[in-house]
Coordinates of N, CA and C in Angstrom, one line a residue:
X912 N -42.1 -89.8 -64.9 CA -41.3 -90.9 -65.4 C -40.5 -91.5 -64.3
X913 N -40.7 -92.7 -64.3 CA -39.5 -93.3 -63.6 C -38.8 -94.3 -63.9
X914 N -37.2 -94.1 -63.8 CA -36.5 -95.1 -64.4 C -35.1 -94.2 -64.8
X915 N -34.7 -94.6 -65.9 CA -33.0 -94.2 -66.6 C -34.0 -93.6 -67.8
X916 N -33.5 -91.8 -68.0 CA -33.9 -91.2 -69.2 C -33.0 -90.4 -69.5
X917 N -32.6 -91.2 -70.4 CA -30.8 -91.2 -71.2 C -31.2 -90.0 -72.0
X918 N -29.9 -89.2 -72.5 CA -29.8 -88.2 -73.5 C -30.2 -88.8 -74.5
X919 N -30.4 -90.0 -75.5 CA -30.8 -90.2 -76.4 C -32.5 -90.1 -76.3
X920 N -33.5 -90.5 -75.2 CA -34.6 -90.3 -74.6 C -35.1 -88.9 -74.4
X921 N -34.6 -88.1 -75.6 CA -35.0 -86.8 -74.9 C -36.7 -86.0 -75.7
X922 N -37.5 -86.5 -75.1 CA -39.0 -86.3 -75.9 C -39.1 -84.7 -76.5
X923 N -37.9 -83.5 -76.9 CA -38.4 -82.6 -76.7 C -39.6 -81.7 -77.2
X924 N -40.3 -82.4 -78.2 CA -41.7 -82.0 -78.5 C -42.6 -82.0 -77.4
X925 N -42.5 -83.3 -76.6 CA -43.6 -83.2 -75.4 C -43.3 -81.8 -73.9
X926 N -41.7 -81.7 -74.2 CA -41.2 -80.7 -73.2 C -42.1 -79.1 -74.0
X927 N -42.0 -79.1 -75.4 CA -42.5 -77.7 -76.3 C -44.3 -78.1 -75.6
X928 N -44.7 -78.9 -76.5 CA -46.1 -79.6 -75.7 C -46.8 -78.7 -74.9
X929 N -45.7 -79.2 -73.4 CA -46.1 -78.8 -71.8 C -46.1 -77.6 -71.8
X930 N -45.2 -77.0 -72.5 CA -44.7 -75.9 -72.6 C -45.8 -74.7 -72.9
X931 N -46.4 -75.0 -73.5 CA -47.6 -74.7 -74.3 C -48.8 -74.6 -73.5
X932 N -49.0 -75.8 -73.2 CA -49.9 -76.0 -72.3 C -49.7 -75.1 -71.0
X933 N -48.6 -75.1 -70.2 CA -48.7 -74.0 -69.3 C -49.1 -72.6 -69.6
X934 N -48.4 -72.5 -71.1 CA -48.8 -70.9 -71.2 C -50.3 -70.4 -72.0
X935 N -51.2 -71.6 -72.1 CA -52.1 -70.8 -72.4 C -53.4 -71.0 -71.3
X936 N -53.5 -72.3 -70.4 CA -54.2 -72.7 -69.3 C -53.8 -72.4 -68.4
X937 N -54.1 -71.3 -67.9 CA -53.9 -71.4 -66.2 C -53.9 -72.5 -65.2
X938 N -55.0 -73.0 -65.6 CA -55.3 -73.7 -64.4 C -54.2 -75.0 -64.7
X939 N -53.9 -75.3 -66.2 CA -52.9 -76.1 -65.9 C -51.5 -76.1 -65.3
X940 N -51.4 -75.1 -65.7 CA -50.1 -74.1 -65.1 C -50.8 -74.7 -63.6
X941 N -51.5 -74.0 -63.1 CA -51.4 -74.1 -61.9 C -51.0 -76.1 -61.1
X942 N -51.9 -76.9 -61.6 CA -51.4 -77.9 -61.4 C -50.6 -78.7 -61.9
X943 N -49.8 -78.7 -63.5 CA -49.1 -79.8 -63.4 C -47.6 -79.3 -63.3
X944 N -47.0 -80.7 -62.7 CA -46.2 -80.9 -62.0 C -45.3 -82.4 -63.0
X945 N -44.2 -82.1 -63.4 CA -43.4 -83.1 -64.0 C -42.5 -83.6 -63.3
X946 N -42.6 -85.2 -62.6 CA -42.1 -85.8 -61.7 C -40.9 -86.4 -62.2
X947 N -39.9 -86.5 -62.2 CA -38.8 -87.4 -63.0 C -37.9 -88.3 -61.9
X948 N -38.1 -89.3 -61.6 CA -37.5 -90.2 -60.6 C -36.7 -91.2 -61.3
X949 N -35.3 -91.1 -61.0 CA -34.3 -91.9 -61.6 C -33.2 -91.4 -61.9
X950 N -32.5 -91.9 -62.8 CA -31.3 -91.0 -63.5 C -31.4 -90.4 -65.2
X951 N -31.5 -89.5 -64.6 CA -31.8 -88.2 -65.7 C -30.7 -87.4 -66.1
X952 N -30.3 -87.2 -67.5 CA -29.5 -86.9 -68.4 C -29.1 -85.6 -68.4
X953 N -28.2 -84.8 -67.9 CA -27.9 -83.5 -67.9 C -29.1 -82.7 -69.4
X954 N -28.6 -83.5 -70.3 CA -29.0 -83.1 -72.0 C -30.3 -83.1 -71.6
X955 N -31.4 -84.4 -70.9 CA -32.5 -83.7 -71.1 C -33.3 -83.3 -69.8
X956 N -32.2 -82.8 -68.6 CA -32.8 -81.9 -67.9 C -32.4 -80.3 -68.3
X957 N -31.7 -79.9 -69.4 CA -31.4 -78.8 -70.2 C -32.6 -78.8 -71.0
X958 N -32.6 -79.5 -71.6 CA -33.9 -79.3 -72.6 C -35.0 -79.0 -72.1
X959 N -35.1 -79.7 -70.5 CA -36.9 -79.4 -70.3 C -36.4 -77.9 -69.7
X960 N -35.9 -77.5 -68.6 CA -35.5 -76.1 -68.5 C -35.3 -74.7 -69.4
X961 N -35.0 -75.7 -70.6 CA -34.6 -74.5 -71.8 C -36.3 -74.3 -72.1
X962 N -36.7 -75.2 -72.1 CA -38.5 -75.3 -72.9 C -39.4 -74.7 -71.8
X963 N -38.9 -73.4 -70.3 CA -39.6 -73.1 -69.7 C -40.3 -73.7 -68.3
X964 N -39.9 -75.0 -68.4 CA -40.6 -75.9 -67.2 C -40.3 -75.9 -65.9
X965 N -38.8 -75.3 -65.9 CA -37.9 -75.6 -64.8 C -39.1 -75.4 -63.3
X966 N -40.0 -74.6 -63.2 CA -40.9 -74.3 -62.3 C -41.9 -75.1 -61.8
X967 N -41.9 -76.3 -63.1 CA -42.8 -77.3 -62.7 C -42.2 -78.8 -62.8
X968 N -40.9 -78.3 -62.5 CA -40.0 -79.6 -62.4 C -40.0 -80.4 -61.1
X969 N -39.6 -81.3 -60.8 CA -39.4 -81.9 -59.4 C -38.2 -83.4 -60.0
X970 N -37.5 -83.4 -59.7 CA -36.3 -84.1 -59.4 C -36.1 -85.0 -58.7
X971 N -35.8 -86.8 -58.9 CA -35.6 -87.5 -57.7 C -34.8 -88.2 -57.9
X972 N -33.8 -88.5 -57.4 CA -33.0 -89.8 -57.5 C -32.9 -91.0 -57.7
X973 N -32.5 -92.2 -57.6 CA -32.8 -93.3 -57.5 C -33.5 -93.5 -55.9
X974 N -34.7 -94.2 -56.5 CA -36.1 -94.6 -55.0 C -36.1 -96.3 -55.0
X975 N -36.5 -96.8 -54.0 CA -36.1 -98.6 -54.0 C -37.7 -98.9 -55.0
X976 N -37.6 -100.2 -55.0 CA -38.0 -101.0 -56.4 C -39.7 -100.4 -55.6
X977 N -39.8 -100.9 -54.1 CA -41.4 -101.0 -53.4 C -41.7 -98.8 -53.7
X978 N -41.0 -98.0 -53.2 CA -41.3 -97.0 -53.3 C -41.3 -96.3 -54.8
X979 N -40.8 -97.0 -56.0 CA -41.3 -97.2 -56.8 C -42.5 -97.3 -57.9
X980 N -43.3 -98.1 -57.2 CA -44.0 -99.0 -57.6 C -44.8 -98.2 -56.8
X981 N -44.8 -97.6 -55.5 CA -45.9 -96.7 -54.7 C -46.1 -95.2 -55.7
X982 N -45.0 -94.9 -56.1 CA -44.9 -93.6 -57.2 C -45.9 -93.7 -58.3
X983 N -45.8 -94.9 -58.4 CA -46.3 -95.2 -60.3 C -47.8 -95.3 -59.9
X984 N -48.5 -95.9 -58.3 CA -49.7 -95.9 -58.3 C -50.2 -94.5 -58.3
X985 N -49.8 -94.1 -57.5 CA -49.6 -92.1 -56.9 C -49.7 -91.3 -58.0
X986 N -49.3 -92.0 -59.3 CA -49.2 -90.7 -60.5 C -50.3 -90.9 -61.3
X987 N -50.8 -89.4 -61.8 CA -51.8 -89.1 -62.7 C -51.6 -90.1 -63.9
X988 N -50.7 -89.5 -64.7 CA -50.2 -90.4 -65.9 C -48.9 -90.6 -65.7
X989 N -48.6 -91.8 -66.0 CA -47.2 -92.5 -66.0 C -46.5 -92.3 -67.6
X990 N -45.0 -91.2 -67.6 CA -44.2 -91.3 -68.7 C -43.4 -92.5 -69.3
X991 N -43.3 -93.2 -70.6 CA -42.7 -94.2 -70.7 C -42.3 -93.5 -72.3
X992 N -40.6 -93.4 -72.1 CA -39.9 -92.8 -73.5 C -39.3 -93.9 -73.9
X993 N -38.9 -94.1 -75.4 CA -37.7 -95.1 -76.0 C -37.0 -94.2 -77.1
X994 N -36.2 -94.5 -77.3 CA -35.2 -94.2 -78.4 C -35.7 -94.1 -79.4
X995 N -35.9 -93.3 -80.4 CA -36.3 -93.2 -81.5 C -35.7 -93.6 -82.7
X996 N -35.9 -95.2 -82.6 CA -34.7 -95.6 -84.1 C -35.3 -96.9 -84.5
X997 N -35.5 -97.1 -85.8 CA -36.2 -98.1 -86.2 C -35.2 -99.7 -85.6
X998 N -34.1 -99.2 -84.3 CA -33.3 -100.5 -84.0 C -34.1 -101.0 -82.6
X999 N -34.8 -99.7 -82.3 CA -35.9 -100.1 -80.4 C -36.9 -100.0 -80.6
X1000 N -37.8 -100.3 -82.4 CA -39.2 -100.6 -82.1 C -40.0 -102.1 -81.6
X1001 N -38.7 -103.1 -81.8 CA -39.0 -104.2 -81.2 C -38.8 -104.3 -79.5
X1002 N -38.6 -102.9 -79.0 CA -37.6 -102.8 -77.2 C -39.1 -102.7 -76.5
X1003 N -39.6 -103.8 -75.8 CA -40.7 -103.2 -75.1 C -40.1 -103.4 -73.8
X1004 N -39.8 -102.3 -72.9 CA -39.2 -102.4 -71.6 C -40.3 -103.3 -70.3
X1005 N -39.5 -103.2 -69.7 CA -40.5 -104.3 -68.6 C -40.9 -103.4 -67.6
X1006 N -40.6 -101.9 -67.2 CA -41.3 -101.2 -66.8 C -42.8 -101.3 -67.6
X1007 N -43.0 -101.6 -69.1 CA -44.2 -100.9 -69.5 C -45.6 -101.8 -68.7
X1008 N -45.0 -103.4 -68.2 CA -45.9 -104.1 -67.1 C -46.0 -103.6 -65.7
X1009 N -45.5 -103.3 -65.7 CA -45.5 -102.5 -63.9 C -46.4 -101.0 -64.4
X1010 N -46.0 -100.5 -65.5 CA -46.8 -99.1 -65.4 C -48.1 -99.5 -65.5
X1011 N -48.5 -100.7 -66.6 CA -50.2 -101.2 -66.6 C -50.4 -101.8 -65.4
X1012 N -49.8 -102.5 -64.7 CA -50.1 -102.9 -63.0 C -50.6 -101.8 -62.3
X1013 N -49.7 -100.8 -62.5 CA -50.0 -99.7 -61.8 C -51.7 -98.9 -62.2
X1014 N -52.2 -99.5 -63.1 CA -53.3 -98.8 -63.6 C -53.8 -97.7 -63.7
X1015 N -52.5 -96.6 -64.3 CA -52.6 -95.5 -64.6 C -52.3 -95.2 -65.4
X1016 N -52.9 -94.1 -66.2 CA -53.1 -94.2 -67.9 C -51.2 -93.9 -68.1
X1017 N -51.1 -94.5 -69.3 CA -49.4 -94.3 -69.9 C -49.7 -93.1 -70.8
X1018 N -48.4 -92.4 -70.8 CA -48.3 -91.8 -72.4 C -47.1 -92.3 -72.6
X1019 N -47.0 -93.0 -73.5 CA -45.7 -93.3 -74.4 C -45.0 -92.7 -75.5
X1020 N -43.7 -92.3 -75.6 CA -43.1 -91.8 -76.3 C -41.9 -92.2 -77.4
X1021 N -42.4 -92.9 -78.3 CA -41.3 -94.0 -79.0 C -41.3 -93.8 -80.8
X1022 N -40.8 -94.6 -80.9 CA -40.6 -95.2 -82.5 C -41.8 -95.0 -83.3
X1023 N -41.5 -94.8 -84.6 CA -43.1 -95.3 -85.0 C -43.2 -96.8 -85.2
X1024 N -44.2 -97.2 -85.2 CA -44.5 -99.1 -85.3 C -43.7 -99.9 -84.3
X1025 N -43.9 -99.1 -83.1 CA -43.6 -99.2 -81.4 C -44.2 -100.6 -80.9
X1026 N -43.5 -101.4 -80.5 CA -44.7 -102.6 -80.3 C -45.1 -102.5 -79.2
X1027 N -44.8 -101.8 -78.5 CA -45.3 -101.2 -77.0 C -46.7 -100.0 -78.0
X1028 N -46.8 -99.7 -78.7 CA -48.1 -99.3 -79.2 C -48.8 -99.8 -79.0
X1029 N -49.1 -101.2 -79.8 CA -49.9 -102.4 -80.2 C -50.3 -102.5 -79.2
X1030 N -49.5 -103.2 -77.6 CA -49.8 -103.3 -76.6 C -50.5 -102.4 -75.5
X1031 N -50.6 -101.3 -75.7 CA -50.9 -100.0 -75.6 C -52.7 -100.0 -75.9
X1032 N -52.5 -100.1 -77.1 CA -53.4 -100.6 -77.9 C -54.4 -101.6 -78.0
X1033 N -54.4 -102.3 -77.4 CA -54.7 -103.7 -77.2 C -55.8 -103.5 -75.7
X1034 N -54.8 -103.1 -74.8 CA -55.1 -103.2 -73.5 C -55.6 -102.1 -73.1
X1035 N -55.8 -101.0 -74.1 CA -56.4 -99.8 -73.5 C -55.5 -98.7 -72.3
X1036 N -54.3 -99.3 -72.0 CA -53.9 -98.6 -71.0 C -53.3 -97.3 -70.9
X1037 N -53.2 -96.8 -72.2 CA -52.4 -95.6 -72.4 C -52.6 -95.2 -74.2
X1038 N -51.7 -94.4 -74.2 CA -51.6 -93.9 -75.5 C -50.2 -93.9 -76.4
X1039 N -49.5 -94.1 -77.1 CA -48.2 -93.6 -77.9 C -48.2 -92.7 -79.1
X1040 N -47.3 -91.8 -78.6 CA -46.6 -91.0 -79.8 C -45.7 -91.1 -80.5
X1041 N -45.2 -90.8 -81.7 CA -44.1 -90.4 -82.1 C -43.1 -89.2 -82.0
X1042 N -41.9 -89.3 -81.7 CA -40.9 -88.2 -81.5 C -41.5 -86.5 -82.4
X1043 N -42.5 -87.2 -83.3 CA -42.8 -85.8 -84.0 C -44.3 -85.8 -83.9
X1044 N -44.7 -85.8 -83.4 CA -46.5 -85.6 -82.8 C -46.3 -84.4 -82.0
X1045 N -47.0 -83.5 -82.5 CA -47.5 -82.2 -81.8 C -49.0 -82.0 -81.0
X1046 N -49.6 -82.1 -82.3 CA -51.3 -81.7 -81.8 C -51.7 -82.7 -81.1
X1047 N -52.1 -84.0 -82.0 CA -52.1 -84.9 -80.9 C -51.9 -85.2 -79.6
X1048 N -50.5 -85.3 -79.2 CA -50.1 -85.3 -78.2 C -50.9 -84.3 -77.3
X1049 N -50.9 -83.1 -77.8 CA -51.4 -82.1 -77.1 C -52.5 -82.2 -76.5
X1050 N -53.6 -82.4 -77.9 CA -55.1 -82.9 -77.5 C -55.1 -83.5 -76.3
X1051 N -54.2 -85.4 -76.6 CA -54.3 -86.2 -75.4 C -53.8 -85.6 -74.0
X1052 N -52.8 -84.5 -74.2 CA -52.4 -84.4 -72.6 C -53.9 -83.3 -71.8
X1053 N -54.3 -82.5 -73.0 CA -55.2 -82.1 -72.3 C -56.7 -82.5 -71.9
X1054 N -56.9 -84.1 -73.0 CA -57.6 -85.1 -72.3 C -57.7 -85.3 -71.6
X1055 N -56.6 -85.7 -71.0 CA -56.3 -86.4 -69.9 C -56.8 -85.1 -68.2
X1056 N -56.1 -84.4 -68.8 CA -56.3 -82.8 -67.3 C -57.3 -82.9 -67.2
X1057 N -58.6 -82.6 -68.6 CA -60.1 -82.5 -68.0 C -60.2 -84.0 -67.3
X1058 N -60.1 -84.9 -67.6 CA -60.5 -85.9 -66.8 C -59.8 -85.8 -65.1
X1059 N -58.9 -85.7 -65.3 CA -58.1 -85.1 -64.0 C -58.8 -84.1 -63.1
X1060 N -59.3 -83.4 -64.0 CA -60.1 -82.0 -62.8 C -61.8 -82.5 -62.8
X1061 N -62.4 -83.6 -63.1 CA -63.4 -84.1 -63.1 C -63.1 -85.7 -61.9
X1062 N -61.8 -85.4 -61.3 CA -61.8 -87.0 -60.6 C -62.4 -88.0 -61.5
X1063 N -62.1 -88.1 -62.7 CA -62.1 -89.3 -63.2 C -61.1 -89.9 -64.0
X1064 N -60.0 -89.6 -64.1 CA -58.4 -90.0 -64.7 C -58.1 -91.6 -64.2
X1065 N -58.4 -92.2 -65.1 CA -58.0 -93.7 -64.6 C -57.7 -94.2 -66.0
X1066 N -56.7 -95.4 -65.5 CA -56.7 -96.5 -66.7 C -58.1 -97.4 -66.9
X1067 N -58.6 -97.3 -68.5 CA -59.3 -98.4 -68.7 C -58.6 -99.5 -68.7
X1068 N -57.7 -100.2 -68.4 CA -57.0 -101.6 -69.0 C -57.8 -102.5 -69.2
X1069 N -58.0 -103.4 -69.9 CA -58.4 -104.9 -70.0 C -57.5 -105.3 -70.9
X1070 N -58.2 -106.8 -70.7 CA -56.9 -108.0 -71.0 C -55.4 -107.8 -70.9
X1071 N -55.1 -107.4 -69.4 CA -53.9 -107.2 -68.8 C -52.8 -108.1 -68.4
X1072 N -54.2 -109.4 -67.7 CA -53.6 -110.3 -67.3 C -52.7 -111.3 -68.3
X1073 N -53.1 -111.2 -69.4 CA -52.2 -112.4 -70.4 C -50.9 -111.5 -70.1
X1074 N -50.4 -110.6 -70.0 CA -49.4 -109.6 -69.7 C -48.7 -110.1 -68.4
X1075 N -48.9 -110.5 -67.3 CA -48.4 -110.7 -65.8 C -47.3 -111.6 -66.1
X1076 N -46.6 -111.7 -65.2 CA -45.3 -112.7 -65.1 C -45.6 -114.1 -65.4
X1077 N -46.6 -114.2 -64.5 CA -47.1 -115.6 -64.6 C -47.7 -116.3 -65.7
X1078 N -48.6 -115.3 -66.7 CA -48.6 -115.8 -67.9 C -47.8 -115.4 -69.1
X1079 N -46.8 -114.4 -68.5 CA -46.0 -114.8 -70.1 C -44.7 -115.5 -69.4
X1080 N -44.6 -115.8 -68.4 CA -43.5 -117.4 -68.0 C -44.1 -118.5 -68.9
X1081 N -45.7 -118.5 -68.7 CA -46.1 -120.0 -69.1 C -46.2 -120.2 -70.4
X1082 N -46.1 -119.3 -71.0 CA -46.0 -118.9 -72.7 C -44.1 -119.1 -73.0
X1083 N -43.7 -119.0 -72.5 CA -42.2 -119.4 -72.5 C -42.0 -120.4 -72.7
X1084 N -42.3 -121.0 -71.4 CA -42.2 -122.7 -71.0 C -42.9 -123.5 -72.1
X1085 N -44.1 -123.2 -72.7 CA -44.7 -123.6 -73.6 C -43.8 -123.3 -74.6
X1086 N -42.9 -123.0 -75.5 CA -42.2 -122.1 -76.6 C -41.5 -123.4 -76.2
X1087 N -40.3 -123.2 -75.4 CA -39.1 -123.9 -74.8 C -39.9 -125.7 -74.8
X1088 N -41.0 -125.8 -74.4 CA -41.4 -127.5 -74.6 C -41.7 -127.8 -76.2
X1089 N -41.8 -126.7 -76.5 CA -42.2 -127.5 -78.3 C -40.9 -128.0 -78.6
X1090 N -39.7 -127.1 -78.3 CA -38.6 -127.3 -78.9 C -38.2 -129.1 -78.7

């Protein structure tokens, strides 16, 4: 994850999840590693600690926008949480374009009827859950490792580009000239 993951942001089913996941795979135990770059919430770096992880934690501070953006290409799967409240299923953050730029599968962690789902959805780039998804989630995280230990973990994305700055500027401008 990288970015601000506020105490209200606190996924801890995905922390029970991991949690799980380490203790029945070795081998995953052996490689994953939960990166958290940004500013991170006392509340939910307690939680992931409480949930066993502390061992496969790693910690970073705030990193500039370019080193960033080098992280997000660098990572297996890219974390993207929101608030769980039917008031941020319309919140699609502007990280969620940089994380499909980066073309590395997402797992998302939000609302139900997330419109960062749809989009998700749409473009193939990732996956979303809800705050109460267990198995699921699980399945997909361990989807994801076999593909990981087969060197083939990538984003499918398509139709990304209507997504870029440049075309949803021109989709603006278009809005703003009807008026």
């Amino acid at each position: 994850h990288i970015g601000s993951l506020l105490s209200a942001r606190n996924p801890k089913n995905l922390w029970k999840v991991l949690r799980e996941l380490v203790d029945e795979n070795r081998s995953f135990a052996n490689d994953f590693q939960l990166n958290l770059v940004g500013a991170i919430s006392e509340k939910v770096l307690s939680s992931i600690k409480s949930s066993g992880l502390s061992d496969h934690l790693l910690v970073s501070g705030y990193v500039s926008h370019r080193e960033a953006i080098q992280l997000q290409k660098s990572s297996q799967v890219l974390l993207l949480v929101e608030i769980d409240s039917k008031e941020t299923r319309g919140i699609i953050p502007g990280k969620l374009f940089e994380y499909i730029a980066a073309k590395r599968p997402i797992l998302a962690v939000g609302p139900e009827n997330w419109d960062v789902a749809r989009i998700l959805q749409e473009t193939g780039a990732g996956n979303h859950f809800t705050y109460h998804a267990k198995e699921d989630l699980k399945n997909r995280i361990l989807a994801y490792y076999r593909l990981y230990q087969e060197n083939s973990l990538k984003s499918e994305s398509k139709q990304i580009d209507k997504y870029s700055r440049r075309n949803l500027t021109g989709k603006l401008a278009s809005v703003i000239n009807q008026e």
